Amino acid sequence: MGSVVGRFAPEQSTVGRFAPSPSGKLHLGNLFCSLLAWLSAKQQGGKVILRIEDLDRERSRMEYVRQAEEDLRFLGLFWDEGGTVGGQDYFQSNRDAYYEELLNKLKKQGLVYPCFCTRAELHAANAPHASDGDPVYSGKCRNLSSETVKKLQESRVPALRLKIPAEMVSFTDGHYGEISQNLERDCGDFILRRSDGIFAYQLAVVADDAAMGVTQVVRGRDLLSSTPRQIYLYRLLDFPVPEFAHTPLLLAPDGRRLSKRDRDVSLDALKERGFSGEDIVGRLAFLAGLLDMPQPITPTELIPLFDWKKVPKEDICLPQNLFFR
Ligand code: GLU
C-alpha cells in the first residue's frame, strides 16, 4: 500500500466520523456519543465516515465490527462512507504504511527518539500522572547517546516517542469551551509507536482524521485530555486542525464508567428487553437534553432539535428505570 491511502478526496463541507474500536460490543455510552456526532454533522448538512480503529490486532474482532455496524443501523445512525462497505482503507490495521510515512516526517524534524523504559519504570511510584491516568514521561531516554542506543537495541526493541516542547496548547472545544494544556507538565513526550510495532492511537487518529478530510471530531470527554497532543501533531504534520466537541460520559446507575464488558447496556441486551431503535434513540436524546420526555424518535427527526447548549456538561448517570425493565 503506497501513500495513496493518505490522500482521500478533499471535502469542503462538514465531515464527522464514528471511530469505534472493535474490541467488544458498543455500549450505550458509545452509542450516545455516536448519536451526538451524527446529529452535529447532519445538522450542518455534512457527512459521517465510519473508521474502524483496530490498531490493537489482538483485541479487535471482525464480529465486533459487524456488530457495531448493525447497532448503528438499528438506531438509524447511517454513515455515508467507510466501514466494511468502504473497504480496507477504513480499517486502521491496513494503514501502517501511511503511519510510517508520517512517522518518518517527524523523524526528519529530529523529534522522534527510541525509548527503552519498561512498564515498571514508567509506572514508578513517584511518577506524576496526567489527567488520563497515564504517567507523565520523565524524559529518561530523551538524550541517550547513539552508542547507548545501539547497545540497548541489541537486547530490546524500543518504543518511539515524540519530543514535546514546554508549550501550552489551547483550543476551544465546541462543548466544553476554552481548554489549555501544558504538554510538558501534563503528558510529557508521548509514544508514537509501541515496542511491539503497533502505532499509537494519538498518531493514527490524527493521521486518519486528516487523510479522510474530517472537519469535526465529536467523541467522549474521556478523550478531551488527548486533544492538545493531537492538535500539536496536526501542527507538526502541517494538517488543518478540525473542530473538536466532547460529550459527557454515560455512567452506570451506580456511578461507574460504562465498559464494553457491561453486558446489560449493550444493544443486544436492550433488544432482548424489547426496546426498538426509536425507543433507545428517544431515551438517549432525553439524557442529552434534546427531548423533555423519553419518547420514541428517529435520529433524522432529532436533527432540528440538536443544540450543544442543551447537552449537559457533567457526566450522566443512567437512571435505573430508563433502560432496565
Ligand atoms: N477508537 C476510540 C474509542 O472507541 C475513539 C477515538 C476517537 O474518537 O478519537 O474509544
CSV table of C-alpha atoms and ligand atoms in Angstrom, one decimal:
chain,number,residue,atom,x,y,z
A,1,MET,CA,0.0,0.0,0.0
A,2,GLY,CA,1.5,3.3,-1.0
A,3,SER,CA,0.9,6.8,0.2
A,4,VAL,CA,-2.4,7.0,-1.8
A,5,VAL,CA,-4.2,5.9,1.4
A,6,GLY,CA,-3.1,9.2,2.9
A,7,ARG,CA,-5.0,11.2,0.4
A,8,PHE,CA,-8.7,10.9,0.3
A,9,ALA,CA,-10.7,13.4,-1.9
A,10,PRO,CA,-10.7,16.9,-0.3
A,11,GLU,CA,-14.0,17.9,1.2
A,12,GLN,CA,-15.4,21.4,1.5
A,13,SER,CA,-18.3,20.8,3.9
A,14,THR,CA,-18.6,19.3,7.3
A,15,VAL,CA,-17.2,15.7,7.7
A,16,GLY,CA,-17.8,14.0,11.0
A,17,ARG,CA,-16.9,10.4,12.0
A,18,PHE,CA,-17.6,7.4,14.1
A,19,ALA,CA,-14.4,5.7,15.2
A,20,PRO,CA,-15.2,2.6,17.2
A,21,SER,CA,-12.6,0.2,18.5
A,22,PRO,CA,-13.9,-3.3,17.7
A,23,SER,CA,-12.7,-4.9,20.9
A,24,GLY,CA,-16.2,-5.6,22.3
A,25,LYS,CA,-19.8,-4.6,21.7
A,26,LEU,CA,-20.7,-1.0,21.7
A,27,HIS,CA,-22.4,0.1,24.9
A,28,LEU,CA,-24.9,2.8,25.4
A,29,GLY,CA,-22.2,5.4,26.1
A,30,ASN,CA,-20.6,4.7,22.7
A,31,LEU,CA,-24.0,5.0,21.1
A,32,PHE,CA,-24.8,8.2,22.9
A,33,CYS,CA,-21.6,9.7,21.6
A,34,SER,CA,-22.3,8.4,18.1
A,35,LEU,CA,-25.8,9.9,18.1
A,36,LEU,CA,-24.4,13.4,19.0
A,37,ALA,CA,-21.6,13.0,16.4
A,38,TRP,CA,-24.1,12.1,13.8
A,39,LEU,CA,-26.5,15.0,14.7
A,40,SER,CA,-23.8,17.5,14.9
A,41,ALA,CA,-22.6,16.6,11.3
A,42,LYS,CA,-26.0,16.2,9.9
A,43,GLN,CA,-27.3,19.5,11.2
A,44,GLN,CA,-24.6,21.2,9.2
A,45,GLY,CA,-25.6,19.2,6.1
A,46,GLY,CA,-22.4,17.2,6.4
A,47,LYS,CA,-21.5,13.5,6.1
A,48,VAL,CA,-20.3,10.9,8.5
A,49,ILE,CA,-17.4,8.5,8.0
A,50,LEU,CA,-17.1,5.1,9.8
A,51,ARG,CA,-13.5,4.3,10.6
A,52,ILE,CA,-12.6,1.1,12.3
A,53,GLU,CA,-9.9,1.7,15.0
A,54,ASP,CA,-8.4,-1.8,15.1
A,55,LEU,CA,-4.8,-0.9,15.8
A,56,ASP,CA,-4.8,-3.5,18.6
A,57,ARG,CA,-5.0,-6.6,16.4
A,58,GLU,CA,-5.1,-9.0,19.3
A,59,ARG,CA,-8.2,-7.4,20.9
A,60,SER,CA,-10.0,-6.5,17.7
A,61,ARG,CA,-12.5,-8.9,16.1
A,62,MET,CA,-14.3,-8.7,12.8
A,63,GLU,CA,-17.5,-9.9,14.6
A,64,TYR,CA,-17.5,-6.7,16.7
A,65,VAL,CA,-17.1,-4.6,13.5
A,66,ARG,CA,-20.2,-6.2,12.0
A,67,GLN,CA,-22.0,-5.9,15.3
A,68,ALA,CA,-21.1,-2.2,15.6
A,69,GLU,CA,-22.4,-1.6,12.0
A,70,GLU,CA,-25.6,-3.5,12.8
A,71,ASP,CA,-26.1,-1.5,16.1
A,72,LEU,CA,-25.6,1.9,14.3
A,73,ARG,CA,-28.1,0.9,11.6
A,74,PHE,CA,-30.6,-0.4,14.2
A,75,LEU,CA,-30.6,3.1,15.7
A,76,GLY,CA,-30.8,4.8,12.3
A,77,LEU,CA,-27.3,6.2,12.5
A,78,PHE,CA,-26.4,5.6,8.9
A,79,TRP,CA,-22.9,6.6,7.8
A,80,ASP,CA,-22.1,7.9,4.4
A,81,GLU,CA,-18.7,6.4,3.8
A,82,GLY,CA,-16.4,3.7,5.2
A,83,GLY,CA,-16.9,0.7,7.4
A,84,THR,CA,-16.9,-2.7,5.7
A,85,VAL,CA,-18.6,-1.3,2.6
A,86,GLY,CA,-15.8,1.3,2.3
A,87,GLY,CA,-13.1,-1.4,2.2
A,88,GLN,CA,-9.8,-1.9,3.8
A,89,ASP,CA,-8.7,1.8,3.7
A,90,TYR,CA,-11.1,2.5,6.6
A,91,PHE,CA,-9.5,-0.1,8.8
A,92,GLN,CA,-6.5,1.2,10.8
A,93,SER,CA,-4.9,-2.2,10.7
A,94,ASN,CA,-4.4,-1.7,7.0
A,95,ARG,CA,-2.8,1.7,7.2
A,96,ASP,CA,0.6,1.1,8.7
A,97,ALA,CA,2.5,2.2,5.5
A,98,TYR,CA,0.8,5.6,5.8
A,99,TYR,CA,1.5,5.9,9.5
A,100,GLU,CA,5.1,5.0,8.8
A,101,GLU,CA,5.3,7.8,6.3
A,102,LEU,CA,4.1,10.4,8.8
A,103,LEU,CA,6.5,8.9,11.5
A,104,ASN,CA,9.3,9.5,9.0
A,105,LYS,CA,8.3,13.1,8.5
A,106,LEU,CA,8.5,13.6,12.3
A,107,LYS,CA,11.9,11.8,12.4
A,108,LYS,CA,13.2,14.1,9.8
A,109,GLN,CA,12.3,17.0,12.1
A,110,GLY,CA,14.5,15.4,14.7
A,111,LEU,CA,11.6,15.0,17.1
A,112,VAL,CA,11.5,11.2,17.5
A,113,TYR,CA,13.6,9.1,19.8
A,114,PRO,CA,13.7,5.5,20.9
A,115,CYS,CA,12.6,4.7,24.5
A,116,PHE,CA,13.7,1.6,26.3
A,117,CYS,CA,11.9,2.1,29.5
A,118,THR,CA,10.0,-0.9,30.9
A,119,ARG,CA,6.4,-0.7,32.1
A,120,ALA,CA,7.6,-0.9,35.7
A,121,GLU,CA,10.0,2.0,35.2
A,122,LEU,CA,7.2,4.1,33.6
A,123,HIS,CA,4.8,3.4,36.5
A,124,ALA,CA,7.4,4.1,39.2
A,125,ALA,CA,5.7,5.2,42.4
A,126,ASN,CA,6.9,8.8,42.2
A,127,ALA,CA,5.9,9.4,38.5
A,128,PRO,CA,3.3,12.2,38.3
A,129,HIS,CA,0.2,11.2,36.5
A,130,ALA,CA,-1.6,13.0,33.7
A,131,SER,CA,-5.3,13.6,33.8
A,132,ASP,CA,-5.9,10.5,31.7
A,133,GLY,CA,-4.2,8.3,34.3
A,134,ASP,CA,-1.0,7.7,32.3
A,135,PRO,CA,2.2,8.6,34.0
A,136,VAL,CA,3.9,11.7,32.6
A,137,TYR,CA,7.1,10.6,30.9
A,138,SER,CA,10.2,11.7,32.7
A,139,GLY,CA,12.3,12.1,29.5
A,140,LYS,CA,14.7,9.4,30.7
A,141,CYS,CA,15.6,8.2,27.2
A,142,ARG,CA,15.4,11.6,25.5
A,143,ASN,CA,19.2,12.2,25.4
A,144,LEU,CA,20.7,8.7,25.2
A,145,SER,CA,24.0,8.7,23.2
A,146,SER,CA,24.0,6.8,20.0
A,147,GLU,CA,26.3,4.2,21.5
A,148,THR,CA,23.9,3.6,24.3
A,149,VAL,CA,21.0,3.3,21.9
A,150,LYS,CA,23.0,0.8,19.8
A,151,LYS,CA,23.8,-1.3,22.9
A,152,LEU,CA,20.3,-1.3,24.3
A,153,GLN,CA,18.9,-2.2,20.9
A,154,GLU,CA,20.8,-5.5,20.9
A,155,SER,CA,18.5,-6.8,23.6
A,156,ARG,CA,15.3,-4.9,23.3
A,157,VAL,CA,13.1,-3.3,20.6
A,158,PRO,CA,12.4,0.3,21.7
A,159,ALA,CA,9.1,2.3,21.6
A,160,LEU,CA,9.3,5.6,19.7
A,161,ARG,CA,8.5,8.8,21.4
A,162,LEU,CA,7.8,12.3,20.3
A,163,LYS,CA,9.7,15.2,21.9
A,164,ILE,CA,7.3,17.8,23.0
A,165,PRO,CA,8.2,21.3,24.0
A,166,ALA,CA,7.3,23.2,27.2
A,167,GLU,CA,4.4,24.8,25.5
A,168,MET,CA,0.8,25.5,26.1
A,169,VAL,CA,-1.7,24.2,23.6
A,170,SER,CA,-5.1,25.8,23.7
A,171,PHE,CA,-8.3,25.3,21.8
A,172,THR,CA,-12.0,26.0,22.0
A,173,ASP,CA,-14.0,22.8,22.5
A,174,GLY,CA,-17.4,23.0,20.9
A,175,HIS,CA,-19.0,21.9,24.1
A,176,TYR,CA,-16.5,22.5,27.0
A,177,GLY,CA,-15.2,25.8,25.8
A,178,GLU,CA,-11.6,27.0,26.3
A,179,ILE,CA,-9.2,24.2,27.1
A,180,SER,CA,-5.4,24.7,27.7
A,181,GLN,CA,-2.8,22.1,28.5
A,182,ASN,CA,0.9,22.4,29.2
A,183,LEU,CA,2.2,19.5,27.2
A,184,GLU,CA,5.4,19.1,29.1
A,185,ARG,CA,3.7,19.1,32.5
A,186,ASP,CA,0.5,17.3,31.6
A,187,CYS,CA,1.7,14.4,29.4
A,188,GLY,CA,5.4,14.6,28.6
A,189,ASP,CA,7.0,13.1,25.5
A,190,PHE,CA,4.4,10.6,24.2
A,191,ILE,CA,4.5,7.4,22.3
A,192,LEU,CA,4.1,7.2,18.5
A,193,ARG,CA,4.9,3.6,18.1
A,194,ARG,CA,4.9,0.9,20.7
A,195,SER,CA,7.8,-1.5,21.2
A,196,ASP,CA,5.6,-4.3,19.7
A,197,GLY,CA,5.4,-2.2,16.5
A,198,ILE,CA,1.8,-1.1,16.9
A,199,PHE,CA,1.3,2.6,16.1
A,200,ALA,CA,-0.1,4.6,18.9
A,201,TYR,CA,-3.7,5.9,18.9
A,202,GLN,CA,-2.5,9.5,19.0
A,203,LEU,CA,-0.7,9.3,15.8
A,204,ALA,CA,-3.1,7.1,13.9
A,205,VAL,CA,-6.2,9.1,14.9
A,206,VAL,CA,-4.6,12.4,13.6
A,207,ALA,CA,-3.3,10.7,10.5
A,208,ASP,CA,-6.7,9.3,9.6
A,209,ASP,CA,-8.9,12.2,10.5
A,210,ALA,CA,-6.6,14.4,8.3
A,211,ALA,CA,-6.5,11.9,5.4
A,212,MET,CA,-10.2,11.4,5.5
A,213,GLY,CA,-10.9,15.1,5.4
A,214,VAL,CA,-12.6,15.0,8.9
A,215,THR,CA,-13.5,18.6,9.9
A,216,GLN,CA,-15.4,17.8,13.1
A,217,VAL,CA,-14.4,15.4,15.8
A,218,VAL,CA,-17.1,14.6,18.3
A,219,ARG,CA,-16.3,12.0,21.0
A,220,GLY,CA,-16.4,11.2,24.7
A,221,ARG,CA,-15.0,13.5,27.3
A,222,ASP,CA,-12.5,10.8,28.3
A,223,LEU,CA,-10.5,11.8,25.2
A,224,LEU,CA,-10.5,15.5,26.0
A,225,SER,CA,-7.1,15.4,27.6
A,226,SER,CA,-5.7,13.7,24.4
A,227,THR,CA,-6.8,16.5,22.2
A,228,PRO,CA,-3.9,19.0,22.9
A,229,ARG,CA,-1.4,16.3,22.0
A,230,GLN,CA,-3.3,15.6,18.8
A,231,ILE,CA,-3.5,19.3,17.9
A,232,TYR,CA,0.2,19.5,18.4
A,233,LEU,CA,0.7,16.6,15.9
A,234,TYR,CA,-1.7,18.3,13.4
A,235,ARG,CA,0.6,21.4,13.5
A,236,LEU,CA,3.8,19.4,13.2
A,237,LEU,CA,2.4,17.5,10.2
A,238,ASP,CA,1.0,20.6,8.6
A,239,PHE,CA,-2.5,19.3,8.6
A,240,PRO,CA,-5.6,21.6,9.1
A,241,VAL,CA,-6.9,21.2,12.6
A,242,PRO,CA,-10.5,20.0,12.8
A,243,GLU,CA,-13.1,21.3,15.3
A,244,PHE,CA,-13.5,19.3,18.4
A,245,ALA,CA,-16.5,18.8,20.6
A,246,HIS,CA,-16.5,16.4,23.5
A,247,THR,CA,-19.6,14.7,25.0
A,248,PRO,CA,-20.3,14.0,28.7
A,249,LEU,CA,-19.9,10.3,29.5
A,250,LEU,CA,-22.8,8.0,30.4
A,251,LEU,CA,-22.3,6.3,33.8
A,252,ALA,CA,-23.8,3.1,35.1
A,253,PRO,CA,-26.6,3.7,37.7
A,254,ASP,CA,-24.0,3.1,40.5
A,255,GLY,CA,-21.8,5.9,39.0
A,256,ARG,CA,-19.2,3.6,37.4
A,257,ARG,CA,-17.9,4.3,33.9
A,258,LEU,CA,-19.6,2.0,31.4
A,259,SER,CA,-17.4,-0.5,29.8
A,260,LYS,CA,-17.7,-2.9,26.9
A,261,ARG,CA,-17.9,-5.7,29.5
A,262,ASP,CA,-21.2,-4.3,30.8
A,263,ARG,CA,-23.5,-6.7,29.0
A,264,ASP,CA,-26.7,-5.2,30.3
A,265,VAL,CA,-26.1,-1.9,28.5
A,266,SER,CA,-25.2,-3.5,25.1
A,267,LEU,CA,-27.7,-3.1,22.4
A,268,ASP,CA,-28.3,-6.8,22.3
A,269,ALA,CA,-29.4,-6.8,25.8
A,270,LEU,CA,-31.7,-3.8,25.2
A,271,LYS,CA,-33.2,-5.5,22.2
A,272,GLU,CA,-33.8,-8.6,24.3
A,273,ARG,CA,-35.7,-6.4,26.8
A,274,GLY,CA,-37.9,-5.3,23.9
A,275,PHE,CA,-36.6,-1.8,23.1
A,276,SER,CA,-36.9,-0.6,19.5
A,277,GLY,CA,-34.2,1.6,17.8
A,278,GLU,CA,-36.5,4.6,18.2
A,279,ASP,CA,-37.1,3.8,21.9
A,280,ILE,CA,-33.4,3.8,22.5
A,281,VAL,CA,-32.7,7.0,20.5
A,282,GLY,CA,-35.5,8.7,22.3
A,283,ARG,CA,-34.1,7.8,25.7
A,284,LEU,CA,-30.5,8.8,24.7
A,285,ALA,CA,-31.9,12.1,23.3
A,286,PHE,CA,-33.7,12.7,26.6
A,287,LEU,CA,-30.5,12.2,28.5
A,288,ALA,CA,-28.7,14.6,26.1
A,289,GLY,CA,-31.3,17.2,26.9
A,290,LEU,CA,-32.8,17.3,23.4
A,291,LEU,CA,-36.2,15.9,24.5
A,292,ASP,CA,-38.3,16.7,27.6
A,293,MET,CA,-39.6,13.2,27.7
A,294,PRO,CA,-38.0,9.9,26.6
A,295,GLN,CA,-40.4,9.3,23.7
A,296,PRO,CA,-39.6,7.2,20.6
A,297,ILE,CA,-37.9,9.2,17.8
A,298,THR,CA,-35.6,8.8,14.8
A,299,PRO,CA,-32.2,10.5,14.5
A,300,THR,CA,-33.4,12.3,11.5
A,301,GLU,CA,-36.4,13.8,13.4
A,302,LEU,CA,-33.9,15.0,16.1
A,303,ILE,CA,-31.7,17.0,13.7
A,304,PRO,CA,-33.7,20.3,14.1
A,305,LEU,CA,-33.7,19.8,17.9
A,306,PHE,CA,-30.0,19.3,18.3
A,307,ASP,CA,-28.2,22.1,20.1
A,308,TRP,CA,-25.0,21.7,22.1
A,309,LYS,CA,-26.3,24.3,24.6
A,310,LYS,CA,-29.0,21.7,25.7
A,311,VAL,CA,-26.4,19.0,26.3
A,312,PRO,CA,-25.3,18.7,29.9
A,313,LYS,CA,-21.6,19.2,30.7
A,314,GLU,CA,-21.5,16.8,33.7
A,315,ASP,CA,-21.4,13.1,33.1
A,316,ILE,CA,-24.8,11.5,33.1
A,317,CYS,CA,-25.8,8.7,35.5
A,318,LEU,CA,-28.2,6.3,33.7
A,319,PRO,CA,-31.5,6.4,35.7
A,320,GLN,CA,-32.3,2.9,36.9
A,321,ASN,CA,-35.8,2.9,35.3
A,322,LEU,CA,-34.9,4.2,31.8
A,323,PHE,CA,-33.2,1.2,30.2
A,324,PHE,CA,-33.8,-1.6,32.7
A,325,ARG,CA,-37.2,-3.1,32.8
B,1,GLU,N1,-11.5,4.5,19.0
B,1,GLU,C1,-11.8,5.3,20.2
B,1,GLU,C2,-12.8,4.6,21.0
B,1,GLU,O1,-13.5,3.7,20.6
B,1,GLU,C3,-12.3,6.6,19.8
B,1,GLU,C4,-11.3,7.5,19.3
B,1,GLU,C5,-11.7,8.9,18.9
B,1,GLU,O2,-12.9,9.1,18.7
B,1,GLU,O3,-10.8,9.7,18.7
B,1,GLU,O4,-12.9,4.9,22.2
